[in-house]
Amino acid sequence: MNSYPNHLQEVLVVDDEPLGRRLIRQHVAALGCTVRECATGEEALASALARPPDVALVDVQLPGINGFEVCRQLTADLRTADTPVIVVTARAGIEDLEAGFEAGATDYIRKPFNPRELVARVRTALELKRRGDALRGWKERLTRDLALAGALQRTIFSQRPYLHERLRIHPATESSIEVGGDFFDVVTLADGRIALYVGDVAGHGV
């Protein structure tokens, strides 16, 4: 059973040259995803933050805010921090590649690009995003289930104090996470003595 989110993935293409955007769109659209285009860094940031894409292809040479800064701001914002960013650059120097990765890029493509390489890298980034979304969804469901189990567990423990002529015990429980396995109780023995027991089971495995 496929646990990936069931939605049409979207790629944001950022390039100030219409021809460059058109070439990328033609190849990326063959993957079955939709393509959104922007010509400037400012436009790209506004578009991505308003509706985060699944993958962003960002050219380095942009008017105004350059591609490195776009990448840096996208990866720093919680709304787009999980969006893989592929920087597209005509520069071949290692310093430029380092700058892209330091800005938060997950991959890079050199211009002029090979169409098969472009498709392969975008496909990998889309798969990375799908898997990340599936994992985050699973964690969210697990957190909700643990919170519900913890709330149920807290209703089982009585909060009424144990009152005795020589002793008064006020119970309180607080799980280290949403739910725990430890238990305790206070009982009066037949000879009048009071027994307090604690079962420490959480964190020790089955």
Tab-separated table of N, CA and C in Angstrom, residues 92-162:
chain	number	residue	atom	x	y	z
A	92	ALA	N	31.185	26.910	-12.801
A	92	ALA	CA	31.702	25.558	-12.589
A	92	ALA	C	32.668	25.473	-11.414
A	93	GLY	N	32.948	26.627	-10.773
A	93	GLY	CA	33.917	26.640	-9.685
A	93	GLY	C	33.394	25.963	-8.436
A	94	ILE	N	34.302	25.323	-7.705
A	94	ILE	CA	33.920	24.646	-6.471
A	94	ILE	C	33.406	25.635	-5.436
A	95	GLU	N	33.910	26.891	-5.487
A	95	GLU	CA	33.451	27.899	-4.535
A	95	GLU	C	31.957	28.181	-4.705
A	96	ASP	N	31.493	28.190	-5.957
A	96	ASP	CA	30.073	28.444	-6.201
A	96	ASP	C	29.213	27.281	-5.723
A	97	LEU	N	29.695	26.075	-5.918
A	97	LEU	CA	28.946	24.912	-5.435
A	97	LEU	C	28.897	24.901	-3.910
A	98	GLU	N	30.009	25.238	-3.287
A	98	GLU	CA	30.033	25.320	-1.826
A	98	GLU	C	29.059	26.375	-1.330
A	99	ALA	N	29.001	27.515	-2.025
A	99	ALA	CA	28.084	28.583	-1.631
A	99	ALA	C	26.637	28.104	-1.714
A	100	GLY	N	26.333	27.312	-2.747
A	100	GLY	CA	24.971	26.796	-2.874
A	100	GLY	C	24.610	25.858	-1.748
A	101	PHE	N	25.488	24.942	-1.415
A	101	PHE	CA	25.197	24.002	-0.329
A	101	PHE	C	25.160	24.696	1.028
A	102	GLU	N	26.023	25.687	1.210
A	102	GLU	CA	25.997	26.448	2.466
A	102	GLU	C	24.691	27.231	2.611
A	103	ALA	N	24.097	27.605	1.471
A	103	ALA	CA	22.816	28.314	1.508
A	103	ALA	C	21.641	27.377	1.769
A	104	GLY	N	21.895	26.062	1.738
A	104	GLY	CA	20.842	25.097	2.040
A	104	GLY	C	20.375	24.266	0.863
A	105	ALA	N	21.036	24.406	-0.295
A	105	ALA	CA	20.628	23.631	-1.467
A	105	ALA	C	20.844	22.145	-1.220
A	106	THR	N	19.945	21.325	-1.774
A	106	THR	CA	20.081	19.879	-1.660
A	106	THR	C	20.786	19.280	-2.870
A	107	ASP	N	20.848	20.036	-3.971
A	107	ASP	CA	21.477	19.529	-5.188
A	107	ASP	C	21.793	20.715	-6.103
A	108	TYR	N	22.479	20.435	-7.211
A	108	TYR	CA	22.798	21.501	-8.159
A	108	TYR	C	22.785	20.927	-9.571
A	109	ILE	N	22.573	21.789	-10.552
A	109	ILE	CA	22.644	21.432	-11.964
A	109	ILE	C	23.437	22.523	-12.666
A	110	ARG	N	24.404	22.108	-13.493
A	110	ARG	CA	25.201	23.076	-14.232
A	110	ARG	C	24.568	23.355	-15.591
A	111	LYS	N	24.634	24.613	-16.003
A	111	LYS	CA	24.218	25.004	-17.352
A	111	LYS	C	25.417	24.932	-18.291
A	112	PRO	N	25.193	24.530	-19.549
A	112	PRO	CA	23.930	24.011	-20.094
A	112	PRO	C	23.694	22.598	-19.571
A	113	PHE	N	22.465	22.302	-19.186
A	113	PHE	CA	22.184	21.033	-18.546
A	113	PHE	C	21.808	19.964	-19.571
A	114	ASN	N	22.074	18.731	-19.169
A	114	ASN	CA	21.646	17.582	-19.949
A	114	ASN	C	20.211	17.247	-19.537
A	115	PRO	N	19.268	17.153	-20.472
A	115	PRO	CA	17.868	16.897	-20.112
A	115	PRO	C	17.677	15.649	-19.245
A	116	ARG	N	18.415	14.593	-19.531
A	116	ARG	CA	18.264	13.371	-18.744
A	116	ARG	C	18.765	13.575	-17.315
A	117	GLU	N	19.861	14.333	-17.174
A	117	GLU	CA	20.353	14.634	-15.830
A	117	GLU	C	19.348	15.491	-15.070
A	118	LEU	N	18.780	16.486	-15.740
A	118	LEU	CA	17.787	17.347	-15.110
A	118	LEU	C	16.615	16.528	-14.595
A	119	VAL	N	16.070	15.678	-15.452
A	119	VAL	CA	14.917	14.862	-15.057
A	119	VAL	C	15.279	13.933	-13.902
A	120	ALA	N	16.469	13.333	-13.957
A	120	ALA	CA	16.883	12.409	-12.896
A	120	ALA	C	17.018	13.119	-11.553
A	121	ARG	N	17.601	14.306	-11.562
A	121	ARG	CA	17.791	15.029	-10.299
A	121	ARG	C	16.465	15.539	-9.742
A	122	VAL	N	15.587	16.007	-10.612
A	122	VAL	CA	14.280	16.472	-10.143
A	122	VAL	C	13.455	15.296	-9.638
A	123	ARG	N	13.518	14.166	-10.329
A	123	ARG	CA	12.779	12.984	-9.876
A	123	ARG	C	13.251	12.554	-8.487
A	124	THR	N	14.563	12.573	-8.281
A	124	THR	CA	15.102	12.205	-6.969
A	124	THR	C	14.632	13.177	-5.886
A	125	ALA	N	14.628	14.467	-6.213
A	125	ALA	CA	14.175	15.473	-5.240
A	125	ALA	C	12.699	15.310	-4.919
A	126	LEU	N	11.888	15.003	-5.929
A	126	LEU	CA	10.456	14.781	-5.701
A	126	LEU	C	10.228	13.557	-4.816
A	127	GLU	N	11.003	12.522	-5.060
A	127	GLU	CA	10.879	11.317	-4.234
A	127	GLU	C	11.301	11.613	-2.797
A	128	LEU	N	12.354	12.405	-2.642
A	128	LEU	CA	12.795	12.811	-1.307
A	128	LEU	C	11.685	13.572	-0.588
A	129	LYS	N	11.020	14.462	-1.300
A	129	LYS	CA	9.932	15.231	-0.691
A	129	LYS	C	8.762	14.319	-0.335
A	130	ARG	N	8.428	13.376	-1.205
A	130	ARG	CA	7.324	12.454	-0.920
A	130	ARG	C	7.606	11.648	0.338
A	131	ARG	N	8.813	11.131	0.421
A	131	ARG	CA	9.165	10.326	1.594
A	131	ARG	C	9.173	11.172	2.869
A	132	GLY	N	9.670	12.395	2.761
A	132	GLY	CA	9.663	13.287	3.924
A	132	GLY	C	8.259	13.615	4.374
A	133	ASP	N	7.358	13.877	3.429
A	133	ASP	CA	5.966	14.164	3.775
A	133	ASP	C	5.309	12.965	4.445
A	134	ALA	N	5.600	11.754	3.919
A	134	ALA	CA	5.021	10.548	4.500
A	134	ALA	C	5.521	10.337	5.928
A	135	LEU	N	6.815	10.573	6.158
A	135	LEU	CA	7.379	10.410	7.496
A	135	LEU	C	6.801	11.433	8.463
A	136	ARG	N	6.662	12.685	8.007
A	136	ARG	CA	6.083	13.703	8.884
A	136	ARG	C	4.629	13.384	9.208
A	137	GLY	N	3.886	12.874	8.227
A	137	GLY	CA	2.505	12.495	8.477
A	137	GLY	C	2.413	11.377	9.499
A	138	TRP	N	3.321	10.386	9.384
A	138	TRP	CA	3.329	9.287	10.348
A	138	TRP	C	3.657	9.793	11.754
A	139	LYS	N	4.623	10.697	11.866
A	139	LYS	CA	4.984	11.242	13.175
A	139	LYS	C	3.833	12.026	13.779
A	140	GLU	N	3.114	12.776	12.959
A	140	GLU	CA	1.977	13.545	13.464
A	140	GLU	C	0.883	12.612	13.980
A	141	ARG	N	0.613	11.534	13.240
A	141	ARG	CA	-0.398	10.571	13.698
A	141	ARG	C	0.043	9.896	14.982
A	142	LEU	N	1.326	9.537	15.064
A	142	LEU	CA	1.835	8.896	16.269
A	142	LEU	C	1.739	9.823	17.474
A	143	THR	N	2.063	11.106	17.270
A	143	THR	CA	1.975	12.075	18.358
A	143	THR	C	0.535	12.220	18.844
A	144	ARG	N	-0.411	12.287	17.899
A	144	ARG	CA	-1.818	12.379	18.287
A	144	ARG	C	-2.267	11.142	19.049
A	145	ASP	N	-1.848	9.961	18.588
A	145	ASP	CA	-2.247	8.717	19.257
A	145	ASP	C	-1.659	8.640	20.662
A	146	LEU	N	-0.385	9.057	20.815
A	146	LEU	CA	0.232	9.039	22.133
A	146	LEU	C	-0.440	10.024	23.081
A	147	ALA	N	-0.807	11.194	22.554
A	147	ALA	CA	-1.485	12.187	23.384
A	147	ALA	C	-2.844	11.659	23.840
A	148	LEU	N	-3.567	10.990	22.940
A	148	LEU	CA	-4.870	10.426	23.295
A	148	LEU	C	-4.712	9.315	24.323
A	149	ALA	N	-3.697	8.459	24.123
A	149	ALA	CA	-3.457	7.382	25.083
A	149	ALA	C	-3.057	7.944	26.442
A	150	GLY	N	-2.259	9.008	26.442
A	150	GLY	CA	-1.861	9.621	27.702
A	150	GLY	C	-3.047	10.216	28.444
A	151	ALA	N	-3.948	10.868	27.707
A	151	ALA	CA	-5.137	11.435	28.333
A	151	ALA	C	-6.001	10.331	28.944
A	152	LEU	N	-6.120	9.214	28.227
A	152	LEU	CA	-6.887	8.084	28.752
A	152	LEU	C	-6.218	7.497	29.978
A	153	GLN	N	-4.899	7.390	29.932
A	153	GLN	CA	-4.172	6.835	31.063
A	153	GLN	C	-4.352	7.688	32.314
A	154	ARG	N	-4.332	9.009	32.132
A	154	ARG	CA	-4.462	9.892	33.302
A	154	ARG	C	-5.838	9.783	33.957
A	155	THR	N	-6.852	9.388	33.201
A	155	THR	CA	-8.181	9.209	33.808
A	155	THR	C	-8.251	7.954	34.662
A	156	ILE	N	-7.326	7.000	34.417
A	156	ILE	CA	-7.340	5.748	35.179
A	156	ILE	C	-6.803	5.965	36.586
A	157	PHE	N	-5.764	6.785	36.715
A	157	PHE	CA	-5.173	7.035	38.031
A	157	PHE	C	-6.079	7.945	38.856
A	158	SER	N	-6.360	7.531	40.051
A	158	SER	CA	-7.169	8.357	40.953
A	158	SER	C	-6.305	9.477	41.525
A	159	GLN	N	-6.884	10.673	41.575
A	159	GLN	CA	-6.190	11.818	42.160
A	159	GLN	C	-6.625	12.083	43.601
A	160	ARG	N	-7.482	11.202	44.123
A	160	ARG	CA	-7.945	11.384	45.501
A	160	ARG	C	-6.839	11.038	46.487
A	161	PRO	N	-6.636	11.837	47.509
A	161	PRO	CA	-5.573	11.554	48.480
A	161	PRO	C	-5.904	10.326	49.330
A	162	TYR	N	-4.861	9.641	49.768
A	162	TYR	CA	-5.013	8.517	50.683
A	162	TYR	C	-4.879	9.069	52.099
